[in-house]
Amino acid sequence: MSDKLDTPLPAPAMPLARDQSPEEIATMILAGRRIRECYRVLKKGGLNVVGEVLKGQGTFYEMTHYPLDDVFDGDSHSQYYYHAHRGGGLEHGHFHTFLRAPGMPPGSEMLDEPGATEPWPRGDQAIAHLVAVSMDGWGFPKGLFACNRWVTGESWYPARTVVAMLDRFSIDHANPSWPVNVWLTQMLVLFRPHIEALLWHRDEAVAEWRRRHPGEDVFEDRRLEITGYLPISVDDWLAELQAELDSSS
């Protein structure tokens, strides 16, 4: 991500296993095992995560949400959809994950932005974007990214508030696919340090952009789309976590 008019903004730092507590590592390893189990049952049927979401949805169009009405859990108030619009071989598409207001921790307050030029969802319609999961052409995750407000039409909560929401993301039903819903829920557990890093970096990137472009509505500036990206590998991160756990035992 870069400012087309200035020098590039700083990139987020890649988390390291050695910076996580033994309890956090154990939780992430368990999430990784659940993810691998999802891959196992999908592979037995000749399926993959992306194919499950697109199944029965007709022709695949860029920008269209899949499934067509999004996926929503009425108990946790978690939500996600899959779509594609980043061409040039960057990815096949990506999942956007959200938490809606009724599922947020008590006291969650969105940013007070008197300079906003577009209305933000409020009240029970308020919604926070947690993270996006970038997928490759074989249906496996390749990266995580955070983005500007205009990209998803979200409300805007400070990073510390969104971080507190991460544990509440859960899609606990079988539509459109039980293994996909389990997989995505566990991805936010396995890569929790990466998501936190992206969220803190997101706020820093927005603040720096505002400094560079005073008097403009940073949240609607189309020049600032992706605030930060981190490449990921389920196998590599699990191996690093397991090596750290083994070295500390």
Short mmCIF file of C-alpha atoms in Angstrom, two decimals:
data_model
loop_
_atom_site.label_atom_id
_atom_site.label_comp_id
_atom_site.label_asym_id
_atom_site.label_seq_id
_atom_site.Cartn_x
_atom_site.Cartn_y
_atom_site.Cartn_z
CA MET A 1 0.00 0.00 0.00
CA SER A 2 1.42 3.39 -0.91
CA ASP A 3 0.47 7.00 -1.29
CA LYS A 4 0.65 7.66 -5.03
CA LEU A 5 1.58 11.27 -4.33
CA ASP A 6 4.22 10.76 -1.65
CA THR A 7 6.59 8.15 -0.27
CA PRO A 8 5.18 4.74 0.73
CA LEU A 9 3.69 4.39 4.19
CA PRO A 10 5.45 1.99 6.60
CA ALA A 11 4.49 -1.68 6.36
CA PRO A 12 3.17 -3.65 9.37
CA ALA A 13 5.64 -5.80 11.28
CA MET A 14 5.38 -9.58 10.97
CA PRO A 15 4.54 -11.24 14.32
CA LEU A 16 6.90 -13.86 15.72
CA ALA A 17 6.04 -17.00 17.68
CA ARG A 18 8.62 -16.16 20.34
CA ASP A 19 6.62 -13.07 21.28
CA GLN A 20 3.51 -15.12 22.18
CA SER A 21 2.79 -16.67 25.57
CA PRO A 22 2.66 -20.49 25.94
CA GLU A 23 -1.09 -20.25 26.53
CA GLU A 24 -1.59 -18.20 23.37
CA ILE A 25 0.56 -20.61 21.37
CA ALA A 26 -1.45 -23.61 22.59
CA THR A 27 -4.69 -21.89 21.60
CA MET A 28 -3.36 -21.06 18.14
CA ILE A 29 -2.04 -24.58 17.57
CA LEU A 30 -5.46 -26.01 18.43
CA ALA A 31 -7.05 -23.61 15.94
CA GLY A 32 -4.54 -24.72 13.32
CA ARG A 33 -5.43 -28.37 13.89
CA ARG A 34 -9.09 -27.54 13.37
CA ILE A 35 -8.22 -25.73 10.15
CA ARG A 36 -6.30 -28.77 8.92
CA GLU A 37 -9.29 -30.96 9.75
CA CYS A 38 -11.47 -28.70 7.59
CA TYR A 39 -8.99 -29.11 4.74
CA ARG A 40 -9.01 -32.88 5.24
CA VAL A 41 -12.78 -33.31 4.97
CA LEU A 42 -13.02 -30.87 2.04
CA LYS A 43 -10.21 -32.64 0.16
CA LYS A 44 -11.92 -36.03 0.57
CA GLY A 45 -14.86 -34.62 -1.38
CA GLY A 46 -12.67 -32.94 -3.99
CA LEU A 47 -13.65 -29.53 -2.58
CA ASN A 48 -11.96 -26.39 -1.29
CA VAL A 49 -12.94 -23.37 0.80
CA VAL A 50 -13.60 -20.98 -2.08
CA GLY A 51 -15.47 -23.56 -4.15
CA GLU A 52 -17.83 -24.19 -1.24
CA VAL A 53 -18.72 -20.51 -0.98
CA LEU A 54 -19.30 -20.17 -4.72
CA LYS A 55 -21.27 -23.42 -5.01
CA GLY A 56 -24.70 -22.91 -6.58
CA GLN A 57 -24.18 -19.15 -6.93
CA GLY A 58 -24.16 -19.02 -10.72
CA THR A 59 -21.62 -17.07 -12.76
CA PHE A 60 -18.81 -15.56 -10.70
CA TYR A 61 -18.74 -11.78 -11.09
CA GLU A 62 -16.23 -9.34 -9.66
CA MET A 63 -17.53 -7.18 -6.79
CA THR A 64 -20.55 -9.43 -6.16
CA HIS A 65 -20.85 -10.79 -2.62
CA TYR A 66 -20.80 -14.58 -2.24
CA PRO A 67 -22.96 -16.09 -0.96
CA LEU A 68 -25.34 -13.56 -2.48
CA ASP A 69 -26.88 -12.49 0.86
CA ASP A 70 -23.63 -12.74 2.90
CA VAL A 71 -23.25 -15.18 5.80
CA PHE A 72 -24.61 -14.06 9.16
CA ASP A 73 -24.73 -15.71 12.58
CA GLY A 74 -27.75 -14.46 14.51
CA ASP A 75 -26.29 -15.43 17.88
CA SER A 76 -22.79 -13.93 17.63
CA HIS A 77 -23.76 -11.24 15.09
CA SER A 78 -20.71 -12.18 13.04
CA GLN A 79 -20.82 -11.74 9.28
CA TYR A 80 -18.68 -12.45 6.23
CA TYR A 81 -18.70 -12.53 2.47
CA TYR A 82 -16.32 -13.44 -0.34
CA HIS A 83 -15.67 -11.39 -3.44
CA ALA A 84 -13.00 -10.44 -5.96
CA HIS A 85 -11.85 -7.16 -7.44
CA ARG A 86 -8.07 -7.15 -7.13
CA GLY A 87 -6.84 -8.40 -10.50
CA GLY A 88 -3.35 -8.72 -11.89
CA GLY A 89 -2.74 -12.13 -10.33
CA LEU A 90 -2.70 -10.76 -6.78
CA GLU A 91 -5.30 -13.25 -5.61
CA HIS A 92 -8.43 -15.14 -6.61
CA GLY A 93 -10.54 -13.14 -4.13
CA HIS A 94 -10.88 -12.48 -0.42
CA PHE A 95 -13.14 -12.88 2.58
CA HIS A 96 -14.25 -9.80 4.52
CA THR A 97 -15.13 -10.51 8.16
CA PHE A 98 -17.29 -8.29 10.38
CA LEU A 99 -18.95 -7.98 13.77
CA ARG A 100 -22.25 -6.13 14.03
CA ALA A 101 -23.20 -3.84 16.94
CA PRO A 102 -25.38 -6.29 18.95
CA GLY A 103 -22.41 -8.68 19.19
CA MET A 104 -19.82 -6.12 20.24
CA PRO A 105 -18.39 -5.95 23.77
CA PRO A 106 -20.24 -3.51 26.06
CA GLY A 107 -18.83 -0.02 25.85
CA SER A 108 -17.59 -0.32 22.26
CA GLU A 109 -17.60 3.22 20.91
CA MET A 110 -16.90 4.20 17.33
CA LEU A 111 -14.53 7.03 16.49
CA ASP A 112 -15.94 10.53 16.83
CA GLU A 113 -15.12 11.98 13.39
CA PRO A 114 -16.63 15.44 12.93
CA GLY A 115 -15.02 15.71 9.48
CA ALA A 116 -16.79 12.67 8.02
CA THR A 117 -18.29 13.46 4.61
CA GLU A 118 -20.29 10.23 4.34
CA PRO A 119 -22.73 8.74 6.90
CA TRP A 120 -21.45 5.85 9.01
CA PRO A 121 -23.77 3.01 10.11
CA ARG A 122 -24.90 3.68 13.67
CA GLY A 123 -26.99 2.14 16.42
CA ASP A 124 -27.86 -1.51 15.83
CA GLN A 125 -26.68 -1.08 12.22
CA ALA A 126 -23.13 -0.23 13.26
CA ILE A 127 -20.61 -2.73 11.91
CA ALA A 128 -16.86 -3.23 12.36
CA HIS A 129 -14.56 -4.79 9.77
CA LEU A 130 -12.18 -7.20 11.49
CA VAL A 131 -9.84 -8.42 8.75
CA ALA A 132 -9.82 -9.61 5.15
CA VAL A 133 -8.40 -13.01 4.16
CA SER A 134 -6.80 -13.15 0.71
CA MET A 135 -7.13 -16.46 -1.17
CA ASP A 136 -5.05 -18.01 -3.93
CA GLY A 137 -6.30 -19.79 -7.03
CA TRP A 138 -6.32 -23.17 -5.28
CA GLY A 139 -8.60 -22.08 -2.46
CA PHE A 140 -5.99 -21.55 0.26
CA PRO A 141 -5.23 -18.40 2.28
CA LYS A 142 -2.21 -16.40 1.19
CA GLY A 143 -2.49 -13.16 3.15
CA LEU A 144 -4.39 -10.90 5.52
CA PHE A 145 -5.10 -7.22 5.07
CA ALA A 146 -6.82 -4.25 6.68
CA CYS A 147 -8.51 -1.51 4.70
CA ASN A 148 -9.93 1.98 4.77
CA ARG A 149 -13.53 2.69 5.84
CA TRP A 150 -14.90 3.40 2.37
CA VAL A 151 -13.87 -0.05 1.14
CA THR A 152 -16.49 -1.87 3.25
CA GLY A 153 -18.86 0.97 4.23
CA GLU A 154 -18.29 0.13 7.88
CA SER A 155 -18.49 2.17 11.02
CA TRP A 156 -15.00 3.00 12.31
CA TYR A 157 -13.76 1.78 15.67
CA PRO A 158 -10.27 2.36 17.07
CA ALA A 159 -7.87 -0.57 16.85
CA ARG A 160 -8.00 -1.31 20.58
CA THR A 161 -11.80 -1.66 20.33
CA VAL A 162 -11.69 -3.91 17.26
CA VAL A 163 -9.03 -6.10 18.89
CA ALA A 164 -11.46 -6.66 21.78
CA MET A 165 -14.06 -7.84 19.25
CA LEU A 166 -11.93 -10.59 17.69
CA ASP A 167 -12.83 -13.30 20.21
CA ARG A 168 -16.51 -12.74 19.45
CA PHE A 169 -16.30 -13.69 15.77
CA SER A 170 -17.94 -17.08 15.31
CA ILE A 171 -20.02 -18.56 12.49
CA ASP A 172 -21.68 -21.48 14.23
CA HIS A 173 -24.00 -22.94 11.60
CA ALA A 174 -23.78 -24.95 8.37
CA ASN A 175 -24.74 -22.36 5.73
CA PRO A 176 -23.20 -22.23 3.15
CA SER A 177 -20.73 -24.86 4.42
CA TRP A 178 -19.94 -26.16 7.88
CA PRO A 179 -16.19 -26.72 7.22
CA VAL A 180 -15.84 -23.26 5.66
CA ASN A 181 -17.49 -21.58 8.64
CA VAL A 182 -15.30 -23.50 11.08
CA TRP A 183 -12.22 -22.73 8.95
CA LEU A 184 -12.86 -18.98 8.86
CA THR A 185 -13.69 -18.81 12.58
CA GLN A 186 -10.45 -20.59 13.42
CA MET A 187 -8.40 -18.48 11.00
CA LEU A 188 -9.10 -15.47 13.22
CA VAL A 189 -7.76 -17.48 16.17
CA LEU A 190 -4.66 -18.93 14.49
CA PHE A 191 -3.59 -15.59 13.06
CA ARG A 192 -4.69 -13.40 15.97
CA PRO A 193 -1.24 -11.76 16.35
CA HIS A 194 -1.18 -10.89 12.64
CA ILE A 195 -4.67 -9.39 12.79
CA GLU A 196 -3.81 -7.31 15.84
CA ALA A 197 -0.66 -6.06 14.10
CA LEU A 198 -2.69 -5.07 11.05
CA LEU A 199 -5.29 -3.23 13.12
CA TRP A 200 -2.75 -1.21 15.12
CA HIS A 201 -0.87 -0.46 11.92
CA ARG A 202 -4.17 0.54 10.23
CA ASP A 203 -4.71 3.33 12.75
CA GLU A 204 -1.12 4.50 12.35
CA ALA A 205 -1.48 4.52 8.54
CA VAL A 206 -4.72 6.51 8.71
CA ALA A 207 -3.13 9.02 11.10
CA GLU A 208 -0.11 9.43 8.83
CA TRP A 209 -2.34 9.85 5.76
CA ARG A 210 -4.33 12.51 7.58
CA ARG A 211 -1.09 14.31 8.44
CA ARG A 212 -0.03 14.27 4.81
CA HIS A 213 -3.42 15.42 3.52
CA PRO A 214 -4.82 17.95 5.99
CA GLY A 215 -8.40 19.09 5.49
CA GLU A 216 -9.41 15.97 3.54
CA ASP A 217 -11.68 13.13 4.71
CA VAL A 218 -9.13 10.35 5.07
CA PHE A 219 -11.85 7.70 5.44
CA GLU A 220 -13.26 8.44 1.97
CA ASP A 221 -9.97 8.98 0.14
CA ARG A 222 -9.86 6.45 -2.72
CA ARG A 223 -6.08 6.74 -2.84
CA LEU A 224 -5.94 4.94 0.51
CA GLU A 225 -7.51 1.51 0.10
CA ILE A 226 -5.39 -1.22 1.70
CA THR A 227 -3.74 0.11 4.85
CA GLY A 228 -1.58 -2.96 5.45
CA TYR A 229 -0.97 -6.53 4.23
CA LEU A 230 0.78 -9.55 5.73
CA PRO A 231 1.51 -12.78 3.84
CA ILE A 232 0.51 -15.93 5.71
CA SER A 233 0.96 -19.69 5.55
CA VAL A 234 -0.98 -22.01 7.84
CA ASP A 235 1.75 -24.67 7.71
CA ASP A 236 4.66 -22.28 8.24
CA TRP A 237 3.03 -20.44 11.15
CA LEU A 238 2.03 -23.72 12.83
CA ALA A 239 5.57 -25.03 12.45
CA GLU A 240 6.97 -21.85 14.02
CA LEU A 241 4.47 -22.03 16.88
CA GLN A 242 5.21 -25.72 17.54
CA ALA A 243 8.97 -25.14 17.49
CA GLU A 244 8.60 -22.33 20.02
CA LEU A 245 6.37 -24.47 22.23
CA ASP A 246 8.83 -27.38 22.09
CA SER A 247 11.79 -25.13 22.92
CA SER A 248 10.07 -23.73 26.00
CA SER A 249 8.93 -27.09 27.44
#
